[in-house]
Structures are given as structure tokens and as C-alpha cells.
mmCIF file of C-alpha atoms in Angstrom:
data_model
loop_
_atom_site.group_PDB
_atom_site.id
_atom_site.type_symbol
_atom_site.label_atom_id
_atom_site.label_comp_id
_atom_site.label_asym_id
_atom_site.label_seq_id
_atom_site.Cartn_x
_atom_site.Cartn_y
_atom_site.Cartn_z
ATOM 1 C CA UNK A 585 66.268 258.811 181.470
ATOM 2 C CA UNK A 586 64.069 258.460 178.389
ATOM 3 C CA UNK A 587 65.934 261.070 177.785
ATOM 4 C CA UNK A 588 68.933 260.215 178.688
ATOM 5 C CA UNK A 589 69.021 256.701 176.483
ATOM 6 C CA UNK A 590 67.710 259.014 173.732
ATOM 7 C CA UNK A 591 71.179 261.657 174.136
ATOM 8 C CA UNK A 592 73.603 257.907 174.097
ATOM 9 C CA UNK A 593 71.960 257.088 171.212
ATOM 10 C CA UNK A 594 72.194 260.004 169.221
ATOM 11 C CA UNK A 595 75.713 260.149 170.663
ATOM 12 C CA UNK A 596 76.473 256.373 169.473
ATOM 13 C CA UNK A 597 74.661 257.169 165.577
ATOM 14 C CA UNK A 598 77.603 260.523 165.386
ATOM 15 C CA UNK A 599 79.812 258.549 166.623
ATOM 16 C CA UNK A 600 79.620 255.563 163.912
ATOM 17 C CA UNK A 601 78.609 258.242 161.746
ATOM 18 C CA UNK A 602 81.684 260.116 161.696
ATOM 19 C CA UNK A 603 84.601 257.691 163.822
ATOM 20 C CA UNK A 604 86.848 256.456 161.023
ATOM 21 C CA UNK A 605 85.841 252.673 160.718
ATOM 22 C CA UNK A 606 86.469 249.582 158.075
ATOM 23 C CA UNK A 607 82.199 248.536 157.303
ATOM 24 C CA UNK A 608 82.410 245.379 158.788
ATOM 25 C CA UNK A 609 83.252 246.686 162.776
ATOM 26 C CA UNK A 610 81.084 249.993 161.871
ATOM 27 C CA UNK A 611 78.059 246.764 161.168
ATOM 28 C CA UNK A 612 78.451 245.049 164.687
ATOM 29 C CA UNK A 613 78.465 249.018 166.271
ATOM 30 C CA UNK A 614 75.112 249.388 164.600
ATOM 31 C CA UNK A 615 73.628 245.715 165.111
ATOM 32 C CA UNK A 616 74.295 246.499 168.605
ATOM 33 C CA UNK A 617 73.012 249.543 168.862
ATOM 34 C CA UNK A 618 69.616 247.882 167.491
ATOM 35 C CA UNK A 619 69.877 245.534 170.639
ATOM 36 C CA UNK A 620 69.434 248.959 173.329
ATOM 37 C CA UNK A 621 65.562 249.194 171.916
ATOM 38 C CA UNK A 622 65.132 245.375 172.811
ATOM 39 C CA UNK A 623 66.433 245.825 176.187
ATOM 40 C CA UNK A 624 63.724 244.752 178.639
ATOM 41 C CA UNK A 625 65.369 247.504 181.416
ATOM 42 C CA UNK A 626 66.979 250.946 181.797
ATOM 43 C CA UNK A 627 69.883 249.786 183.367
ATOM 44 C CA UNK A 628 69.514 246.954 180.406
ATOM 45 C CA UNK A 629 69.801 249.564 177.298
ATOM 46 C CA UNK A 630 72.047 251.637 179.923
ATOM 47 C CA UNK A 631 75.183 249.137 179.485
ATOM 48 C CA UNK A 632 74.410 248.663 176.310
ATOM 49 C CA UNK A 633 74.612 252.058 175.567
ATOM 50 C CA UNK A 634 77.572 252.887 177.132
ATOM 51 C CA UNK A 635 79.850 250.067 176.370
ATOM 52 C CA UNK A 636 78.604 250.053 172.862
ATOM 53 C CA UNK A 637 80.187 253.698 173.672
ATOM 54 C CA UNK A 638 83.989 252.506 175.163
ATOM 55 C CA UNK A 639 84.065 250.174 171.677
ATOM 56 C CA UNK A 640 83.071 253.074 169.696
ATOM 57 C CA UNK A 641 85.116 255.455 171.353
ATOM 58 C CA UNK A 642 88.522 252.638 172.049
ATOM 59 C CA UNK A 643 87.970 251.918 167.856
ATOM 60 C CA UNK A 644 89.263 255.942 166.714
ATOM 61 C CA UNK A 645 91.668 256.621 169.245
ATOM 62 C CA UNK A 646 93.648 253.253 167.635
ATOM 63 C CA UNK A 647 92.017 254.634 164.362
ATOM 64 C CA UNK A 648 94.233 258.093 165.183
ATOM 65 C CA UNK A 649 97.133 256.619 166.306
ATOM 66 C CA UNK A 650 97.551 254.945 162.402
ATOM 67 C CA UNK A 651 96.926 258.346 160.563
#
């Protein structure tokens, strides 16, 4: 599971670098990303990470509609 968490965090980092979003949104996502290691259980970590990936994907999809 530890590798899975690292893989998910890596994907989040890539998305934060590659997805166009305003600075406030990016900062909020970065704050959420920092919560992953603080979660007490593996399930909590995974839940936070997956919700964050979903939110970044949503932002990317919305941004692509306006390009």
C-alpha cells in the first residue's frame, strides 16, 4: 500500500504541475495534498488522495472546455 500511496501522490504532484488552474485553486490543492501523510489510516490517506485526484481532474476537464 505504501507504493500505492507514493504513486498517487506522484500523480497528484504531476497534475498540480501540468493542469492549468488559478493560483488560489492550486494552493488549496497543495494544502490538501499535505494532509495525505497526516492521515492516521491507510484508508484515510487513500480517500483524501482519491478525492484530490478527482477534484484536479474536474478542474482540468472544466478548463479544457474553455480552451
